Amino acid sequence: MSNSALIQLVETIADNKYVLGDRLVEVGFSGPDVESTLASVAMAQGELGHARLLYNWGFTLNGIKGKKPEITNETGKSFSEVRAIDGWVKLIANLYTVNVAMDVVMEAMMDSGDADIAANINKLYLEHKEHCVFSEGWALKLINDEGGVPKKFKEDLNQALPEVEQWIKDVESNSELSNFVVQNNLVKRFQETIEQVKGEGAVTNVG
Amino acid sequence: MINQKSEYYVFTRIKRGDDLLFIGSVDADSDNLAKVYANYTYDEEDWFEMFVVKKDDFLQVKLSDGVMNYQSRVKGAEVV
């Protein structure tokens, strides 16, 4: 079976992490408070590290052995809304949406039981959870904020959703990925998680 | 932006069996954000354990000494 679909999948995750890492520094540097700024910059390092690991795995899947090529840019598979991040609210809306999507997909990849997948993404899959907690915490904060912030956040979230949802649909329906991803209820799980936060009127403190 | 921040104290243990150390604090809007902030702010060690505790959840047992300080004399028991 060809690896091309898996390479596409790995590169899509890598590209989004690459661009998010860049935006987390660029926009996150002017975060609303010192804690969130510090967390954004630290998380950017994490995202860029994850992207590098995934690109290198992609090179290996492509048959490149030995020293891997220098990564100077993304491969063009990042979501357009992620590339368009220009402010804190849009950053959180996209960070949250993309993090949830990646989490759902990476969990399905881990569930496939493929040893190569586990070896390549296990560590970053665990670290990614912390990024999810941060973006969810901020999503809940913005959705419960005052003035025009909740409206702006929901607008940005609704703008980010279609492209990301389409990507998950593609992952779920691509037969070439059936050995690498447990294609079960991915879209449903994604939608349920997003709806939970979107519909939340109150900030929760789930440990 | 609404400020619903609470102060959280950060405690860590460097190695298994070590004493729990108070190393600092973070301000956060929720328990989850406090955990993330603490982990990113105090990452100078590969801690064995790290905890955050909301400052408000600390129950004072011994107060500073003062004349006729009734609360300090009950030694932590709640005065009903």
mmCIF file of C-alpha atoms in Angstrom, chain A:
data_model
loop_
_atom_site.group_PDB
_atom_site.id
_atom_site.type_symbol
_atom_site.label_atom_id
_atom_site.label_comp_id
_atom_site.label_asym_id
_atom_site.label_seq_id
_atom_site.Cartn_x
_atom_site.Cartn_y
_atom_site.Cartn_z
ATOM 1 C CA MET A 1 0.000 0.000 0.000
ATOM 2 C CA SER A 2 1.258 3.454 -0.906
ATOM 3 C CA ASN A 3 2.404 5.798 1.815
ATOM 4 C CA SER A 4 1.372 8.945 -0.025
ATOM 5 C CA ALA A 5 -1.843 9.509 1.941
ATOM 6 C CA LEU A 6 0.024 9.084 5.222
ATOM 7 C CA ILE A 7 2.734 11.499 4.041
ATOM 8 C CA GLN A 8 0.035 14.033 3.131
ATOM 9 C CA LEU A 9 -1.518 13.623 6.562
ATOM 10 C CA VAL A 10 1.790 13.974 8.403
ATOM 11 C CA GLU A 11 2.736 17.038 6.352
ATOM 12 C CA THR A 12 -0.648 18.690 6.953
ATOM 13 C CA ILE A 13 -0.220 18.337 10.712
ATOM 14 C CA ALA A 14 3.411 19.492 10.458
ATOM 15 C CA ASP A 15 2.513 22.530 8.330
ATOM 16 C CA ASN A 16 -0.171 23.675 10.737
ATOM 17 C CA LYS A 17 2.121 23.228 13.704
ATOM 18 C CA TYR A 18 4.824 25.139 11.825
ATOM 19 C CA VAL A 19 2.543 28.109 11.082
ATOM 20 C CA LEU A 20 0.955 28.015 14.547
ATOM 21 C CA GLY A 21 4.440 28.067 16.083
ATOM 22 C CA ASP A 22 5.236 31.154 14.037
ATOM 23 C CA ARG A 23 1.930 32.879 14.952
ATOM 24 C CA LEU A 24 2.277 31.991 18.641
ATOM 25 C CA VAL A 25 5.482 34.003 18.766
ATOM 26 C CA GLU A 26 4.384 36.791 16.441
ATOM 27 C CA VAL A 27 0.935 37.402 17.958
ATOM 28 C CA GLY A 28 1.286 35.610 21.299
ATOM 29 C CA PHE A 29 4.176 37.879 22.189
ATOM 30 C CA SER A 30 1.613 40.657 22.695
ATOM 31 C CA GLY A 31 -0.747 38.475 24.705
ATOM 32 C CA PRO A 32 -3.109 40.071 27.243
ATOM 33 C CA ASP A 33 -0.976 39.146 30.266
ATOM 34 C CA VAL A 34 2.519 37.998 31.111
ATOM 35 C CA GLU A 35 1.499 34.383 31.857
ATOM 36 C CA SER A 36 -0.235 33.875 28.509
ATOM 37 C CA THR A 37 2.624 35.548 26.641
ATOM 38 C CA LEU A 38 5.164 33.323 28.325
ATOM 39 C CA ALA A 39 3.024 30.226 27.695
ATOM 40 C CA SER A 40 2.537 31.220 24.026
ATOM 41 C CA VAL A 41 6.237 31.577 23.375
ATOM 42 C CA ALA A 42 7.034 28.324 25.200
ATOM 43 C CA MET A 43 4.282 26.566 23.287
ATOM 44 C CA ALA A 44 5.612 27.967 20.004
ATOM 45 C CA GLN A 45 8.883 26.172 20.691
ATOM 46 C CA GLY A 46 6.857 23.005 21.258
ATOM 47 C CA GLU A 47 4.868 23.424 18.025
ATOM 48 C CA LEU A 48 8.003 24.087 15.958
ATOM 49 C CA GLY A 49 9.727 21.084 17.540
ATOM 50 C CA HIS A 50 6.734 18.889 16.725
ATOM 51 C CA ALA A 51 6.710 20.223 13.156
ATOM 52 C CA ARG A 52 10.401 19.359 12.740
ATOM 53 C CA LEU A 53 9.838 15.804 14.034
ATOM 54 C CA LEU A 54 6.894 15.323 11.678
ATOM 55 C CA TYR A 55 8.746 16.732 8.653
ATOM 56 C CA ASN A 56 11.642 14.381 9.369
ATOM 57 C CA TRP A 57 9.239 11.461 9.634
ATOM 58 C CA GLY A 58 7.739 12.587 6.308
ATOM 59 C CA PHE A 59 11.222 12.580 4.756
ATOM 60 C CA THR A 60 11.789 9.037 6.046
ATOM 61 C CA LEU A 61 8.432 7.924 4.628
ATOM 62 C CA ASN A 62 9.512 9.486 1.333
ATOM 63 C CA GLY A 63 12.573 7.262 1.382
ATOM 64 C CA ILE A 64 15.127 9.923 2.278
ATOM 65 C CA LYS A 65 17.800 8.267 4.397
ATOM 66 C CA GLY A 66 20.617 9.808 6.421
ATOM 67 C CA LYS A 67 20.815 13.563 6.935
ATOM 68 C CA LYS A 68 17.440 15.199 6.430
ATOM 69 C CA PRO A 69 17.023 18.350 4.304
ATOM 70 C CA GLU A 70 16.853 21.747 5.995
ATOM 71 C CA ILE A 71 13.272 22.888 6.652
ATOM 72 C CA THR A 72 12.901 26.474 5.500
ATOM 73 C CA ASN A 73 9.162 26.696 4.924
ATOM 74 C CA GLU A 74 5.917 24.791 5.148
ATOM 75 C CA THR A 75 4.804 22.571 2.265
ATOM 76 C CA GLY A 76 1.651 24.611 1.625
ATOM 77 C CA LYS A 77 -0.877 22.387 3.384
ATOM 78 C CA SER A 78 -1.625 24.645 6.354
ATOM 79 C CA PHE A 79 -5.160 25.987 6.720
ATOM 80 C CA SER A 80 -5.755 29.439 5.216
ATOM 81 C CA GLU A 81 -7.310 30.779 8.430
ATOM 82 C CA VAL A 82 -4.249 29.695 10.404
ATOM 83 C CA ARG A 83 -2.018 31.625 8.017
ATOM 84 C CA ALA A 84 -4.304 34.657 8.409
ATOM 85 C CA ILE A 85 -3.965 34.881 12.216
ATOM 86 C CA ASP A 86 -3.337 38.521 13.061
ATOM 87 C CA GLY A 87 -4.623 39.026 16.601
ATOM 88 C CA TRP A 88 -5.052 37.321 19.955
ATOM 89 C CA VAL A 89 -8.743 36.360 19.552
ATOM 90 C CA LYS A 90 -8.168 34.887 16.091
ATOM 91 C CA LEU A 91 -5.077 33.113 17.396
ATOM 92 C CA ILE A 92 -7.057 31.396 20.159
ATOM 93 C CA ALA A 93 -9.974 30.551 17.845
ATOM 94 C CA ASN A 94 -7.639 28.871 15.356
ATOM 95 C CA LEU A 95 -5.338 27.348 17.949
ATOM 96 C CA TYR A 96 -8.331 25.769 19.652
ATOM 97 C CA THR A 97 -9.974 24.496 16.438
ATOM 98 C CA VAL A 98 -6.779 23.077 14.973
ATOM 99 C CA ASN A 99 -5.626 21.594 18.276
ATOM 100 C CA VAL A 100 -8.914 19.731 18.725
ATOM 101 C CA ALA A 101 -8.750 18.463 15.132
ATOM 102 C CA MET A 102 -5.140 17.316 15.489
ATOM 103 C CA ASP A 103 -5.937 15.671 18.797
ATOM 104 C CA VAL A 104 -8.833 13.703 17.301
ATOM 105 C CA VAL A 105 -6.727 12.618 14.309
ATOM 106 C CA MET A 106 -3.592 11.779 16.312
ATOM 107 C CA GLU A 107 -5.654 9.765 18.790
ATOM 108 C CA ALA A 108 -7.115 7.793 15.874
ATOM 109 C CA MET A 109 -3.574 7.298 14.534
ATOM 110 C CA MET A 110 -2.371 5.996 17.911
ATOM 111 C CA ASP A 111 -5.412 3.703 18.101
ATOM 112 C CA SER A 112 -4.384 2.069 14.813
ATOM 113 C CA GLY A 113 -1.723 0.151 16.742
ATOM 114 C CA ASP A 114 0.884 0.832 14.037
ATOM 115 C CA ALA A 115 4.305 0.604 15.721
ATOM 116 C CA ASP A 116 5.912 3.150 13.375
ATOM 117 C CA ILE A 117 3.187 5.708 14.105
ATOM 118 C CA ALA A 118 3.467 5.156 17.860
ATOM 119 C CA ALA A 119 7.253 5.545 17.732
ATOM 120 C CA ASN A 120 7.020 8.791 15.797
ATOM 121 C CA ILE A 121 4.155 10.611 17.457
ATOM 122 C CA ASN A 122 3.824 9.224 20.984
ATOM 123 C CA LYS A 123 5.844 11.978 22.674
ATOM 124 C CA LEU A 124 4.358 14.849 20.727
ATOM 125 C CA TYR A 125 0.866 13.391 21.112
ATOM 126 C CA LEU A 126 1.270 13.603 24.900
ATOM 127 C CA GLU A 127 2.748 17.119 24.767
ATOM 128 C CA HIS A 128 0.001 18.225 22.403
ATOM 129 C CA LYS A 129 -2.558 17.638 25.173
ATOM 130 C CA GLU A 130 -1.119 20.565 27.111
ATOM 131 C CA HIS A 131 -1.580 22.814 24.081
ATOM 132 C CA CYS A 132 -5.204 21.664 23.956
ATOM 133 C CA VAL A 133 -5.702 22.538 27.636
ATOM 134 C CA PHE A 134 -4.251 26.010 27.102
ATOM 135 C CA SER A 135 -6.344 26.787 24.018
ATOM 136 C CA GLU A 136 -9.512 25.380 25.602
ATOM 137 C CA GLY A 137 -8.942 27.427 28.762
ATOM 138 C CA TRP A 138 -8.550 30.573 26.687
ATOM 139 C CA ALA A 139 -11.492 29.703 24.417
ATOM 140 C CA LEU A 140 -13.708 29.410 27.485
ATOM 141 C CA LYS A 141 -12.363 32.673 28.846
ATOM 142 C CA LEU A 142 -13.040 34.568 25.602
ATOM 143 C CA ILE A 143 -16.491 33.067 25.121
ATOM 144 C CA ASN A 144 -17.423 34.230 28.618
ATOM 145 C CA ASP A 145 -15.853 37.647 28.261
ATOM 146 C CA GLU A 146 -17.651 40.960 28.041
ATOM 147 C CA GLY A 147 -18.293 43.505 25.268
ATOM 148 C CA GLY A 148 -17.628 42.448 21.699
ATOM 149 C CA VAL A 149 -15.065 39.773 22.549
ATOM 150 C CA PRO A 150 -17.388 36.701 22.657
ATOM 151 C CA LYS A 151 -19.011 37.724 19.344
ATOM 152 C CA LYS A 152 -15.633 38.250 17.675
ATOM 153 C CA PHE A 153 -14.370 34.948 19.053
ATOM 154 C CA LYS A 154 -17.404 33.045 17.733
ATOM 155 C CA GLU A 155 -17.019 34.731 14.340
ATOM 156 C CA ASP A 156 -13.361 33.719 14.141
ATOM 157 C CA LEU A 157 -14.210 30.214 15.336
ATOM 158 C CA ASN A 158 -16.956 29.842 12.708
ATOM 159 C CA GLN A 159 -14.549 31.078 10.054
ATOM 160 C CA ALA A 160 -11.916 28.523 11.054
ATOM 161 C CA LEU A 161 -14.268 25.539 11.346
ATOM 162 C CA PRO A 162 -15.287 24.657 7.731
ATOM 163 C CA GLU A 163 -11.765 24.072 6.384
ATOM 164 C CA VAL A 164 -10.692 22.074 9.423
ATOM 165 C CA GLU A 165 -13.900 20.034 9.431
ATOM 166 C CA GLN A 166 -13.444 19.265 5.728
ATOM 167 C CA TRP A 167 -9.916 18.030 6.450
ATOM 168 C CA ILE A 168 -11.199 15.628 9.121
ATOM 169 C CA LYS A 169 -13.916 14.423 6.728
ATOM 170 C CA ASP A 170 -11.227 13.722 4.139
ATOM 171 C CA VAL A 171 -9.109 11.843 6.684
ATOM 172 C CA GLU A 172 -12.120 9.805 7.771
ATOM 173 C CA SER A 173 -13.158 8.852 4.247
ATOM 174 C CA ASN A 174 -9.747 8.231 2.655
ATOM 175 C CA SER A 175 -9.465 4.453 2.180
ATOM 176 C CA GLU A 176 -5.674 4.737 1.770
ATOM 177 C CA LEU A 177 -5.477 5.778 5.428
ATOM 178 C CA SER A 178 -7.478 2.837 6.788
ATOM 179 C CA ASN A 179 -4.319 1.063 8.043
ATOM 180 C CA PHE A 180 -2.959 4.160 9.747
ATOM 181 C CA VAL A 181 -6.052 5.798 11.241
ATOM 182 C CA VAL A 182 -9.026 4.262 13.024
ATOM 183 C CA GLN A 183 -11.645 6.016 10.895
ATOM 184 C CA ASN A 184 -14.438 5.959 13.402
ATOM 185 C CA ASN A 185 -16.576 8.996 14.298
ATOM 186 C CA LEU A 186 -13.747 11.478 13.776
ATOM 187 C CA VAL A 187 -16.003 14.272 12.506
ATOM 188 C CA LYS A 188 -18.570 13.566 15.220
ATOM 189 C CA ARG A 189 -15.936 13.676 17.969
ATOM 190 C CA PHE A 190 -14.525 16.904 16.585
ATOM 191 C CA GLN A 191 -17.945 18.554 16.324
ATOM 192 C CA GLU A 192 -18.996 17.435 19.800
ATOM 193 C CA THR A 193 -15.865 18.856 21.413
ATOM 194 C CA ILE A 194 -16.206 22.185 19.614
ATOM 195 C CA GLU A 195 -19.934 22.414 20.353
ATOM 196 C CA GLN A 196 -19.276 21.748 24.025
ATOM 197 C CA VAL A 197 -17.110 24.862 24.289
ATOM 198 C CA LYS A 198 -19.177 26.912 21.847
ATOM 199 C CA GLY A 199 -22.325 26.253 23.814
ATOM 200 C CA GLU A 200 -20.726 26.763 27.199
ATOM 201 C CA GLY A 201 -21.924 29.833 28.984
ATOM 202 C CA ALA A 202 -19.867 29.166 32.040
ATOM 203 C CA VAL A 203 -16.182 28.601 32.629
ATOM 204 C CA THR A 204 -15.494 25.094 33.868
ATOM 205 C CA ASN A 205 -12.575 23.808 35.826
ATOM 206 C CA VAL A 206 -12.363 20.217 34.768
ATOM 207 C CA GLY A 207 -9.262 18.708 36.331
#
